[in-house]
Coordinates of C-alpha atoms and ligand atoms in Angstrom, one line a residue:
X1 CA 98.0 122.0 144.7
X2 CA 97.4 125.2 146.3
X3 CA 97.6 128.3 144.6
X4 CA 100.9 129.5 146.3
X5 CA 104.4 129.0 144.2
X6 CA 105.6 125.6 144.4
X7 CA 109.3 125.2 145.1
X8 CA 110.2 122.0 142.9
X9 CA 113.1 120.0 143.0
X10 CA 113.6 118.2 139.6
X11 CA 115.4 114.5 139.8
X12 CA 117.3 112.8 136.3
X13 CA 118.5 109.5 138.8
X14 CA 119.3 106.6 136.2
X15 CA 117.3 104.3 138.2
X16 CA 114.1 103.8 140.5
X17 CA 115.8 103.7 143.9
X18 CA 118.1 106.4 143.3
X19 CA 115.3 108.6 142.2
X20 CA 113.3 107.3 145.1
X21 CA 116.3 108.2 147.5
X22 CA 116.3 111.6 145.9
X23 CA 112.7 112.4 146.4
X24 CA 113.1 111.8 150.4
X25 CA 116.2 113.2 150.1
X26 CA 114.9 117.0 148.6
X27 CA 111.6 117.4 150.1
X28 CA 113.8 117.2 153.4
X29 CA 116.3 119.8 151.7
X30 CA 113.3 122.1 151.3
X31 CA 111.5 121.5 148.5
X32 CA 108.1 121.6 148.3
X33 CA 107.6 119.2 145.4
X34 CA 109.3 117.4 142.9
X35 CA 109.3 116.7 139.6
X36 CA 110.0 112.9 138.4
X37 CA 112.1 113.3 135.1
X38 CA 111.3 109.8 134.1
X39 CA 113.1 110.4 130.6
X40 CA 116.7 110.5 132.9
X41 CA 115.7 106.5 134.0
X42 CA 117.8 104.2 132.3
X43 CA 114.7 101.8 131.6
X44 CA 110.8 103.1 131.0
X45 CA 109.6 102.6 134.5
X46 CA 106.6 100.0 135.5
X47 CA 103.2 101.0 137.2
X48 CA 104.5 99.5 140.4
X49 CA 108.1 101.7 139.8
X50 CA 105.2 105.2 139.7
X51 CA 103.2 104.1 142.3
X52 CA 107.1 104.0 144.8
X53 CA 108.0 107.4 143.6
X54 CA 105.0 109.1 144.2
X55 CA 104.0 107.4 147.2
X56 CA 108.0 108.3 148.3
X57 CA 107.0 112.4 147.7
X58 CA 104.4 111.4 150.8
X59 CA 101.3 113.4 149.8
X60 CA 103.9 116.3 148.0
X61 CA 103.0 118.3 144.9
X62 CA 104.6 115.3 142.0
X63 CA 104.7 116.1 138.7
X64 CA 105.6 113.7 135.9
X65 CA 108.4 114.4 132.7
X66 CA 109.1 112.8 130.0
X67 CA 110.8 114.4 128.3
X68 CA 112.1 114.4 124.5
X69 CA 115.5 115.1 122.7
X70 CA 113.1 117.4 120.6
X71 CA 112.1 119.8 123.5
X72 CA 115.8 118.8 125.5
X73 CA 115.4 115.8 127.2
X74 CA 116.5 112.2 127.3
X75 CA 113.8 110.0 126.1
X76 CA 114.5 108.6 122.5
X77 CA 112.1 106.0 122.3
X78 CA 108.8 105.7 120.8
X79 CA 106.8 108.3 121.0
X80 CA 102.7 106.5 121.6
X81 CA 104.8 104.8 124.5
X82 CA 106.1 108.1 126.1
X83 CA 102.4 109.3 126.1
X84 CA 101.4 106.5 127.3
X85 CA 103.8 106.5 130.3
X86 CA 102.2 109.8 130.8
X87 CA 98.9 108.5 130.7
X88 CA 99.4 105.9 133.1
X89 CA 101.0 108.5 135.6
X90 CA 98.1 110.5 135.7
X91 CA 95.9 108.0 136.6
X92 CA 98.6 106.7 139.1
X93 CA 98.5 109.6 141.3
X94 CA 100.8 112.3 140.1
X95 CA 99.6 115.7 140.7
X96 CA 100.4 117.2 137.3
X97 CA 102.0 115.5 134.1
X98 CA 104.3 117.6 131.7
X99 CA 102.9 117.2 128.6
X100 CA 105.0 119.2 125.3
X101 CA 102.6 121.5 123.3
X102 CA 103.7 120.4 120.4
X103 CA 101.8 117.5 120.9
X104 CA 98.7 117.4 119.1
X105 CA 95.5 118.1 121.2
X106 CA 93.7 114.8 120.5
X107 CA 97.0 113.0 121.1
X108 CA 97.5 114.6 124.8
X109 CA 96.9 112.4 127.5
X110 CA 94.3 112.9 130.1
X111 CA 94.7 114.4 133.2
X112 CA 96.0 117.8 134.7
X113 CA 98.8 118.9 132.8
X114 CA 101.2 120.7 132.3
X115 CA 101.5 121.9 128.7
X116 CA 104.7 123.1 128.2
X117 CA 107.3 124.6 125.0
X118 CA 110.9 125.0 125.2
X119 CA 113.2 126.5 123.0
X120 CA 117.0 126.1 123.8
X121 CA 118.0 128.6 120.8
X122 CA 116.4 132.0 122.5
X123 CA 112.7 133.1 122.4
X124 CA 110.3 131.8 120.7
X125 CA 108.9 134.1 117.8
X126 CA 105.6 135.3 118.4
X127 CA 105.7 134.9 122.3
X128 CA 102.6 136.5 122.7
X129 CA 100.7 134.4 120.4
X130 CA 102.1 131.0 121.9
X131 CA 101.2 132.2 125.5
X132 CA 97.8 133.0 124.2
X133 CA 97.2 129.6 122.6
X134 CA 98.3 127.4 125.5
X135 CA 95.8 129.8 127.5
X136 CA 93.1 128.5 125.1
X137 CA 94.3 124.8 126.2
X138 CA 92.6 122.9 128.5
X139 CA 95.7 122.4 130.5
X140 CA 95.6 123.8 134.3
X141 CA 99.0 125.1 133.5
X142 CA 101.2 126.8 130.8
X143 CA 105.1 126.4 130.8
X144 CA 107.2 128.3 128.8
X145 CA 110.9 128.5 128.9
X146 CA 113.4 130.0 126.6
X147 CA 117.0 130.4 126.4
X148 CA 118.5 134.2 127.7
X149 CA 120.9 136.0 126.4
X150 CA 120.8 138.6 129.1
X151 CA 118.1 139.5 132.1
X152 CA 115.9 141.9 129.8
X153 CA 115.5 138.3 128.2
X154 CA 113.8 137.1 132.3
X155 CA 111.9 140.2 131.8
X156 CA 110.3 138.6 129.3
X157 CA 109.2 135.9 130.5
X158 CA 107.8 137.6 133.3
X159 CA 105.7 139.4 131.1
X160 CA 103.8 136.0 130.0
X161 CA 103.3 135.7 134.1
X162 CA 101.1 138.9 133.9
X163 CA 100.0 137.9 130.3
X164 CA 98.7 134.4 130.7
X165 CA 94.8 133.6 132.0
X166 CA 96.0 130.5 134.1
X167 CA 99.2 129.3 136.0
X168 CA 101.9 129.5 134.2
X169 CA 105.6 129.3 134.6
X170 CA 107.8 131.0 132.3
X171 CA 111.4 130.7 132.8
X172 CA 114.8 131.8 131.0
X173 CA 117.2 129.2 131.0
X174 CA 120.8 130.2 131.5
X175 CA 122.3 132.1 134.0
X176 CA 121.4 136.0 132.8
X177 CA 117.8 134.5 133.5
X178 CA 118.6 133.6 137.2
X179 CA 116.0 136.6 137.8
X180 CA 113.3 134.9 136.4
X181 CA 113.6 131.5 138.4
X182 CA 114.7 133.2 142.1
X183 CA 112.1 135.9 141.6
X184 CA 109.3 133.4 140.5
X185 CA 107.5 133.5 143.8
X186 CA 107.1 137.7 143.9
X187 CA 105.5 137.6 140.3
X188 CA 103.3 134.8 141.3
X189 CA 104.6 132.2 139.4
X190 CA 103.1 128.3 139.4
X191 CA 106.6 127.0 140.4
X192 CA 110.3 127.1 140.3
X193 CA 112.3 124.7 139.3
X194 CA 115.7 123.6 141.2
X195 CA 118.3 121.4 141.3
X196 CA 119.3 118.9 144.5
X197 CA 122.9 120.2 144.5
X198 CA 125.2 122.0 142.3
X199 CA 125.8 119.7 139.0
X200 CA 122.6 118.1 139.5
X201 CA 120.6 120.4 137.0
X202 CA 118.0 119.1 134.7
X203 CA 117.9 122.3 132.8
X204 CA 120.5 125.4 132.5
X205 CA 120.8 127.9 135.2
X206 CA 118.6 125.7 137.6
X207 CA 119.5 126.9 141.4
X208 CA 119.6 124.4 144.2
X209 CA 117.2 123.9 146.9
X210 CA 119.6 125.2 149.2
X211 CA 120.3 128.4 147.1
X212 CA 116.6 129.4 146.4
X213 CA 115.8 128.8 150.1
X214 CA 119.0 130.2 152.3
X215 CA 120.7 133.1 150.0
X216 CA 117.8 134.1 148.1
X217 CA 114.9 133.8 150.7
X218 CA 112.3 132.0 149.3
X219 CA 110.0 131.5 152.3
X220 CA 110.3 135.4 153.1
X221 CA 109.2 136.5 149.7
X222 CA 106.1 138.0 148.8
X223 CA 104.3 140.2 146.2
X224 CA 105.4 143.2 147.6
X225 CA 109.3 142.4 147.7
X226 CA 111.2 145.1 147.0
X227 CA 113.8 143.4 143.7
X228 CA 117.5 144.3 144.0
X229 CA 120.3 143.0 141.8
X230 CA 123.7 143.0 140.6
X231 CA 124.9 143.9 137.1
X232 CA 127.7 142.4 135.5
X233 CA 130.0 140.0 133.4
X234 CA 130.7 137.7 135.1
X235 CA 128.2 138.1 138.4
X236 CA 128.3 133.9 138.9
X237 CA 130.7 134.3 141.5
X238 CA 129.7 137.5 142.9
X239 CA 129.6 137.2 146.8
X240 CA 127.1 140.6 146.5
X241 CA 123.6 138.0 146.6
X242 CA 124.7 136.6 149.5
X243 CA 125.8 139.7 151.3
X244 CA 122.9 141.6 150.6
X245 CA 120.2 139.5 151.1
X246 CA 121.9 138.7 154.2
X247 CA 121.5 142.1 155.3
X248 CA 117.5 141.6 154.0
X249 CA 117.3 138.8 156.3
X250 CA 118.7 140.4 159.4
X251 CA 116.9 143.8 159.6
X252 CA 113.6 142.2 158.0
X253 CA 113.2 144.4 155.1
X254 CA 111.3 142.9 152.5
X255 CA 113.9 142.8 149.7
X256 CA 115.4 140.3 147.4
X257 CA 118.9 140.5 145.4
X258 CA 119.4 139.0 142.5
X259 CA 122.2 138.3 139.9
X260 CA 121.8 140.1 136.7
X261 CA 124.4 139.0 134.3
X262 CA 124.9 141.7 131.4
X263 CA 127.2 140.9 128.7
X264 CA 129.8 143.7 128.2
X265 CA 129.5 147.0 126.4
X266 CA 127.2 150.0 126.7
X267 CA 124.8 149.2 124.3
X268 CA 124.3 145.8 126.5
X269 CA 123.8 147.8 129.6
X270 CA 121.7 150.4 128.1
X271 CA 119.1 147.7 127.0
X272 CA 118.4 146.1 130.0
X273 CA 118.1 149.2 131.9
X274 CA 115.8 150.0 129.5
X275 CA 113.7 147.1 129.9
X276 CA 113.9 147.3 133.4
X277 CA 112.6 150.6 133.9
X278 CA 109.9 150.0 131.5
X279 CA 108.3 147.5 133.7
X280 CA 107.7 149.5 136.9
X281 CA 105.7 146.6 138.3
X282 CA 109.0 144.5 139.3
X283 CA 109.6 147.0 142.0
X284 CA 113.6 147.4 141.7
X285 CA 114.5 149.9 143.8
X286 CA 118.4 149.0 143.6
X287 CA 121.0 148.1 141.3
X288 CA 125.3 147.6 142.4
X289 CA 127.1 147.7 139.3
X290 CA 130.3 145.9 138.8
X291 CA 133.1 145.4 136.1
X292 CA 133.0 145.9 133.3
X293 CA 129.3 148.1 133.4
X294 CA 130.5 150.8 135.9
X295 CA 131.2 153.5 133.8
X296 CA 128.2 152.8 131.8
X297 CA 125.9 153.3 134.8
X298 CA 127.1 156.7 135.3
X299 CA 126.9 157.7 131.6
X300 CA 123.2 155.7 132.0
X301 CA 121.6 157.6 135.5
X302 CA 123.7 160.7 134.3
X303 CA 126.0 163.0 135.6
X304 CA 123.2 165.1 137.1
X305 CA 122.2 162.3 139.4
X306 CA 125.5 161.6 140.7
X307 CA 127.9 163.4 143.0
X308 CA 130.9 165.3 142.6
X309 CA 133.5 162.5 143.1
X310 CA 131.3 160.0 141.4
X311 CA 131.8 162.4 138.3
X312 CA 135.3 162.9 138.8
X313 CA 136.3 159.1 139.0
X314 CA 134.2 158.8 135.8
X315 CA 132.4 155.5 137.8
X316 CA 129.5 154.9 140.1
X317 CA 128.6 150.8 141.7
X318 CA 125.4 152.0 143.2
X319 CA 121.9 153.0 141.6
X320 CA 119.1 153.8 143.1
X321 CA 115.9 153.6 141.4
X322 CA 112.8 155.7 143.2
X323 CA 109.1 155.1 143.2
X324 CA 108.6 157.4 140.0
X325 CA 111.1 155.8 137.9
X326 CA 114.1 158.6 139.0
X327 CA 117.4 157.2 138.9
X328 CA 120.4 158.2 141.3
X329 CA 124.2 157.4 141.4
X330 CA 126.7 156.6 143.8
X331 CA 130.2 155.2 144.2
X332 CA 130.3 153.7 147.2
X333 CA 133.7 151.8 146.6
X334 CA 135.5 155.1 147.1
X335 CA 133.5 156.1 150.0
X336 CA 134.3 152.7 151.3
X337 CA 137.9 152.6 150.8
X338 CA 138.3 156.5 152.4
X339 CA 136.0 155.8 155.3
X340 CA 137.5 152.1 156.1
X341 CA 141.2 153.7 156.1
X342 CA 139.9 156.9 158.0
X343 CA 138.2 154.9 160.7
X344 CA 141.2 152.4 161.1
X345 CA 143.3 155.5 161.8
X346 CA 140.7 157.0 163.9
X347 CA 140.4 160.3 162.3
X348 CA 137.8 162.3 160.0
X349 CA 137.8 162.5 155.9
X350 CA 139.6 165.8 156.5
X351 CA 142.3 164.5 158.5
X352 CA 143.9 163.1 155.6
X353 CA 145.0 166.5 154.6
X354 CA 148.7 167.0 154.3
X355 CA 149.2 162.8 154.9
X356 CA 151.8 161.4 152.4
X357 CA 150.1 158.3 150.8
X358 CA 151.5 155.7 148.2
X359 CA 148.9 153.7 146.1
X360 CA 150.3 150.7 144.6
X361 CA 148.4 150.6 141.1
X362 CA 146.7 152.7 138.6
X363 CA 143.3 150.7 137.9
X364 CA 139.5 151.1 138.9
X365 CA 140.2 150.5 142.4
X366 CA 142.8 152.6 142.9
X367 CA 141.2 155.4 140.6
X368 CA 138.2 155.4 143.1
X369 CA 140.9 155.5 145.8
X370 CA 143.3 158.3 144.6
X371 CA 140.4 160.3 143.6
X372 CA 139.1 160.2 147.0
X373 CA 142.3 160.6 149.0
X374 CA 143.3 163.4 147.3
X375 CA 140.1 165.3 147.0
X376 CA 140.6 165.5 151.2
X377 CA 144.2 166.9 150.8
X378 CA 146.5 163.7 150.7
X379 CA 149.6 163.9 149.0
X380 CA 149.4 160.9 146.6
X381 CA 152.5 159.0 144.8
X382 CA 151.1 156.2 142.3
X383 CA 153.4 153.5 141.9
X384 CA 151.9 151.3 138.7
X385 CA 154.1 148.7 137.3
X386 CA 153.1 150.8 134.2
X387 CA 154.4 153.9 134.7
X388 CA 152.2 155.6 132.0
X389 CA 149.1 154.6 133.2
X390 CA 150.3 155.9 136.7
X391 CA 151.4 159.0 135.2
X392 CA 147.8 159.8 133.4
X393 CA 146.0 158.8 136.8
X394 CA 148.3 160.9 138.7
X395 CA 148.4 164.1 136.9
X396 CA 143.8 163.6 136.5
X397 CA 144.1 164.2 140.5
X398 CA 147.4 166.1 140.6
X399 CA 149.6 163.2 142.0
X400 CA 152.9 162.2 141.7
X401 CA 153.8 158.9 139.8
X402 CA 156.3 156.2 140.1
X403 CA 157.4 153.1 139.3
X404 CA 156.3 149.9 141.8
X405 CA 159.4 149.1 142.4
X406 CA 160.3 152.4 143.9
X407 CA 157.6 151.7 146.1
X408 CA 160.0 149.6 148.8
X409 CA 161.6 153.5 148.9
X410 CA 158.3 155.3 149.5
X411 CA 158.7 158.1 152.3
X412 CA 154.9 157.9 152.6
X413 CA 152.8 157.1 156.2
X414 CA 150.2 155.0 154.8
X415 CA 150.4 152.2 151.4
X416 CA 147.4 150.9 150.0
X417 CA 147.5 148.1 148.3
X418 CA 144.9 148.3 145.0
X419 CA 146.8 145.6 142.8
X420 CA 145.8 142.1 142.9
X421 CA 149.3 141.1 143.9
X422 CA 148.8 138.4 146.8
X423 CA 145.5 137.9 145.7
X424 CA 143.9 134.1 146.6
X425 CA 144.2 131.9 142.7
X426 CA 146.1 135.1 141.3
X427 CA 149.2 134.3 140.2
X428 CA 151.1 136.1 142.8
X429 CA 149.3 134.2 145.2
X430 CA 151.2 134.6 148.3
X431 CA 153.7 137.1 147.3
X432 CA 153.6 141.0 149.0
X433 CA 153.8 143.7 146.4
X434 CA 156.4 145.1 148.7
X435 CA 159.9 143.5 148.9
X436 CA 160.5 145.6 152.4
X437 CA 158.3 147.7 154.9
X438 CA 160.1 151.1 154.5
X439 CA 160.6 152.5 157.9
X440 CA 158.0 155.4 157.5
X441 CA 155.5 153.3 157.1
X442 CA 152.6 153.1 160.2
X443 CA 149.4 152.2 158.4
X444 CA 149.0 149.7 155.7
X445 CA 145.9 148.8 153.9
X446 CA 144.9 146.4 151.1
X447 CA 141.9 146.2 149.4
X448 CA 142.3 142.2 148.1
X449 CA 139.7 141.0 150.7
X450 CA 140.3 137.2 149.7
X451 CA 142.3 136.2 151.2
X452 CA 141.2 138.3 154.4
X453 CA 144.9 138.1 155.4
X454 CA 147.4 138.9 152.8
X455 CA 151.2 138.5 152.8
X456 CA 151.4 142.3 152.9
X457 CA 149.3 142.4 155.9
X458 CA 151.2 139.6 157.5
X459 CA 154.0 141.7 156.7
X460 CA 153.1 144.8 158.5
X461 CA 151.5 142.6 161.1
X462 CA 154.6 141.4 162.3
X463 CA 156.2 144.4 161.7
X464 CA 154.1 145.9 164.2
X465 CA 152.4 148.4 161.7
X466 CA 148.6 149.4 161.2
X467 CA 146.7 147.0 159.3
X468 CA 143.3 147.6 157.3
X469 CA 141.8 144.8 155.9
X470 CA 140.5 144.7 151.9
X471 CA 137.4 142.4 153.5
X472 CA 136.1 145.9 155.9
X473 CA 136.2 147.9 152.5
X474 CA 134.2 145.1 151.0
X475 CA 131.9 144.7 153.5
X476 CA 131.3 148.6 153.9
X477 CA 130.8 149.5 149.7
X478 CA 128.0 147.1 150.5
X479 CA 126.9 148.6 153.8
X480 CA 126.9 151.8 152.3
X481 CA 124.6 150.6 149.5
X482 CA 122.3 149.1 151.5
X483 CA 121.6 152.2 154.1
X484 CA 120.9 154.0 150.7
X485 CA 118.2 152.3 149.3
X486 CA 116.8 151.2 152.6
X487 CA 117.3 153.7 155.3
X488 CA 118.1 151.6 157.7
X489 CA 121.8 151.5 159.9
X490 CA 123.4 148.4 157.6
X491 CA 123.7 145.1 159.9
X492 CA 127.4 145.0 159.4
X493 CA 128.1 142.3 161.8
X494 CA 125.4 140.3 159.9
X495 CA 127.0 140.9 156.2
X496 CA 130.4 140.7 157.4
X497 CA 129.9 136.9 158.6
X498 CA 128.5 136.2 155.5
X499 CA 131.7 136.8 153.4
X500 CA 134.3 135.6 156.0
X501 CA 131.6 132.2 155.5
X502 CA 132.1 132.0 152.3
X503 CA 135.9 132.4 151.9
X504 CA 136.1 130.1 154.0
X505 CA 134.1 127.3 152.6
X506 CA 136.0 125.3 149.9
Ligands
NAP601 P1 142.4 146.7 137.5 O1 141.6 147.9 137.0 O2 142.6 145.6 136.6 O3 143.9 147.2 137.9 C1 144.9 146.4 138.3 C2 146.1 147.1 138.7 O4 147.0 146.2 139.3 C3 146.8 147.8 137.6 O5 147.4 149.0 138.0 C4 147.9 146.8 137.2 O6 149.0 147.3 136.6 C5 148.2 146.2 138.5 N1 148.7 144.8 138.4 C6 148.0 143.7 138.0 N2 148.8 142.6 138.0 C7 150.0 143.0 138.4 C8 151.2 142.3 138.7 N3 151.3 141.0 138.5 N4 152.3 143.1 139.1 C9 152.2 144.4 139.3 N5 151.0 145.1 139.1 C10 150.0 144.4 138.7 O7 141.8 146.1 138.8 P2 141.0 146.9 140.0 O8 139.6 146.8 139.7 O9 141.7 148.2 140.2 O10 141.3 145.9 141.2 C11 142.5 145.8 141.8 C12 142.4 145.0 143.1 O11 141.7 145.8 144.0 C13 141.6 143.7 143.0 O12 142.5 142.7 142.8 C14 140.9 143.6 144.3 O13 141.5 142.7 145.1 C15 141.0 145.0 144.9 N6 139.6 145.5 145.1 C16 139.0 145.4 146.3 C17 137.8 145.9 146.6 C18 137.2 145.8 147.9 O14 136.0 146.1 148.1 N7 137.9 145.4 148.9 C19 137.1 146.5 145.5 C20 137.7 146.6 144.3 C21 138.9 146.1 144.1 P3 149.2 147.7 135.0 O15 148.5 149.0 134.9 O16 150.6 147.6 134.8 O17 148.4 146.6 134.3

């Protein structure tokens, strides 16, 4: 195999023409390799069974598992005949087998190899010392992989990248290690593994194929690639990969984004970042933060770094990392939400002055919102179905308070929406959080961006009102973020097809 990082495909078919299908089947997908797991076959597999597999990989890097229950796999059997398998691979033509370090150096079979340790519970004690011993192997390659409880735990196994003498691949299972599998080929890892399609997975957090090569841009990465990421809990869903390195794609700036799941709480946070900033050589230049780790950030880059709004909502979604280490804040949803309702009703930030506005809810959107609006002179009602919570928001940015159902009453010109009322699989799904349009009403904007069209939209639609669209607010909190840590004019057409794609696919 070359010295470039191999994007494998791992296969667990039950039987020798499935698996055979499935090797055709991903090396058309886009992998650039596969790996047989021959401990997912329902019987042990004869010479002749080998010889079809790797013959079906066509000249393709092959490698060859076995593996274990011990080390997490499926073979139960004897273990002289599971070496022996491995043995007999090898000398049938498979360009690497797997072979567990745990299996005793006289006993390992011949050929190149693999060696590999995993550990399902976490990371393995004494890391350094386990990396340093397979180094002393004769095997062309190590493999380590452990189980993460967060992304400092990818950082990790990065580290045993940059450690280890030979090829290695070190991975963190689970998805807060998604960084150390999508990143692999930046850090100069043997290979990746992936999976042929979601459910498919021979080992937690594997991506697909289709993942590692259309959103996270495996062909366009490189040593140099600037790293970019999401933190939160959960991120698994986050539309924020896809949108960003969409944007990468488009304007041809070397960057990759990657989901970074942090459990909750501060001390969470703080630890990652920690480790992050540590290692200077991963080149992260950008972080979004979402829920629940956006007030963290800002107590994190400091109030120093961030701007006057930013401070005042008590939030930032946007860091910005430089190339000595200097961290910078901003909160680009409220920019975002002011800008997208401004440029829907054609005037400038300051035109809002002296504009009567009603904000349906009292959380972190509409905190980001109200802080905004009424820092350019809008006169702000709340209407929370909590009226205290209203009441605390309001009186923070001297507002006035209600509750929502005096909202159907408001005297205001413009409602924004910043409930999740009407909200795709909420359970007001298809409800408006407004039983009627009051008549002063001209502009109407709501953040829920999924659906795109929301029953209060469709209501001021065919009431002949203003609409603004929760999905242009999305689509410019990211833009925004991106023409900060690049420089560059966003590509918002670009980004903005990538989200109406995806709400739109099942
Ligand atoms: P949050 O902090 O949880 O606040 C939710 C608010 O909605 C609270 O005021 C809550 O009232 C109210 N609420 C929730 N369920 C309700 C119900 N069934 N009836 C009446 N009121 C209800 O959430 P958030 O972060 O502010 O997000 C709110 C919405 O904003 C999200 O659903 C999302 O669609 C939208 N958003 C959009 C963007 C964008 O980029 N387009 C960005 C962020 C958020 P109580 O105080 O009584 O609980």
């Amino acid at each position: 195999m070359s010295p470039h990082t191999h994007l494998l495909c791992s296969l667990t078919s039950r039987d020798v023409a499935s698996m055979r299908e499935a090797v055709a089947r991903a090396l058309a997908d886009g992998a650039d390799g596969v790996e047989l797991r021959l401990d997912a076959l329902s019987a042990p597999p004869s010479d002749e069974d080998i010889r079809i597999l790797i013959g079906a990989a066509a000249g393709a890097p092959v490698v060859v598992t076995c593996r274990p229950v011990r080390e997490g796999g499926e073979y139960a059997g004897d273990e002289q005949a599971r070496l022996e398998l491995l043995q007999r691979a090898a000398k049938l033509g498979a360009s690497f087998i797997d072979v567990e370090h745990d299996v005793p150096a006289e006993d390992r079979p011949e050929g190149p190899k693999i060696l590999s340790h995993h550990d399902f519970d976490g990371i393995p004690d004494k890391l350094g010392e386990l990396a340093a011993g397979m180094d002393a192997s004769d095997a062309q390659v190590n493999k380590i992989a452990l189980m993460a409880s967060g992304p400092a735990d990818a950082l990790r196994a990065l580290d045993l990248l940059r450690a280890c003498g030979k090829r290695t691949i070190a991975l963190a299972m689970g998805e807060p290690g998604a960084l150390s599998r999508i990143a692999a080929k930046k850090f100069g890892a043997f290979c990746t593994y992936s999976a042929s399609a979601a459910g498919a997975e021979a080992a937690p957090g594997q991506l697909t194929v289709a993942e590692l090569r259309g959103t996270y841009r495996w062909d366009a990465v490189g040593a140099d690639t600037r790293l970019f990421g999401v933190i939160g809990c959960p991120v698994a869903h986050s539309m924020s990969p896809a949108i960003h390195n969409a944007a990468f794609d488009a304007t041809g700036f070397d960057g990759l984004y990657v989901p970074l799941r942090v459990e909750p709480g501060r001390d969470n946070f703080r630890r990652f970042m920690d480790a992050l900033l540590a290692r200077p050589w991963t080149d992260c230049r950008g972080l979004s933060v979402t829920i629940p780790h956006k007030e963290h950030a800002l107590e994190y880059v400091g109030e120093a770094g961030c701007d006057e709004l930013s401070r005042r909502i008590g939030a930032i979604n946007t860091i910005t990392i430089d190339s000595d280490g200097v961290l910078r804040g901003d909160n680009t949803d409220y920019a975002a939400a002011v800008d997208t309702l401004c440029s829907a009703m054609e005037i400038r930030r300051e035109g809002l002055s002296g504009r009567k506005i009603a904000v349906l809810g009292a959380g972190g959107a509409s905190r980001a919102l109200v802080a905004a609006v009424a820092h350019y002179g809008a006169e702000v009602t709340i209407y929370n179905r909590t009226l205290e919570r209203a009441e605390k928001l309001a009186e923070e940015f001297g507002c006035s308070a209600a509750p929502i159902d005096a909202a159907d009453d408001t005297d205001a010109e413009v409602v924004v929406n910043c409930t999740p009322i009407g909200m795709h699989s909420h359970k007001s799904a298809g409800r408006s959080p407004l039983g009627k349009l009051p008549p002063t009403v001209r502009v109407v904007f709501d953040t829920i961006y999924n659906p795109p069209r929301t029953p209060l939209l469709i209501q001021a639609r065919d009431a002949g009102r203003l609409c603004v669209s929760g999905l242009d607010m999305f689509v410019n909190q990211a833009a925004e973020q991106f023409r900060i840590w690049t420089g560059l004019p966003a590509p918002r057409d670009a980004m903005r097809q990538v989200v109406v794609r995806r709400l739109q696919s099942p």
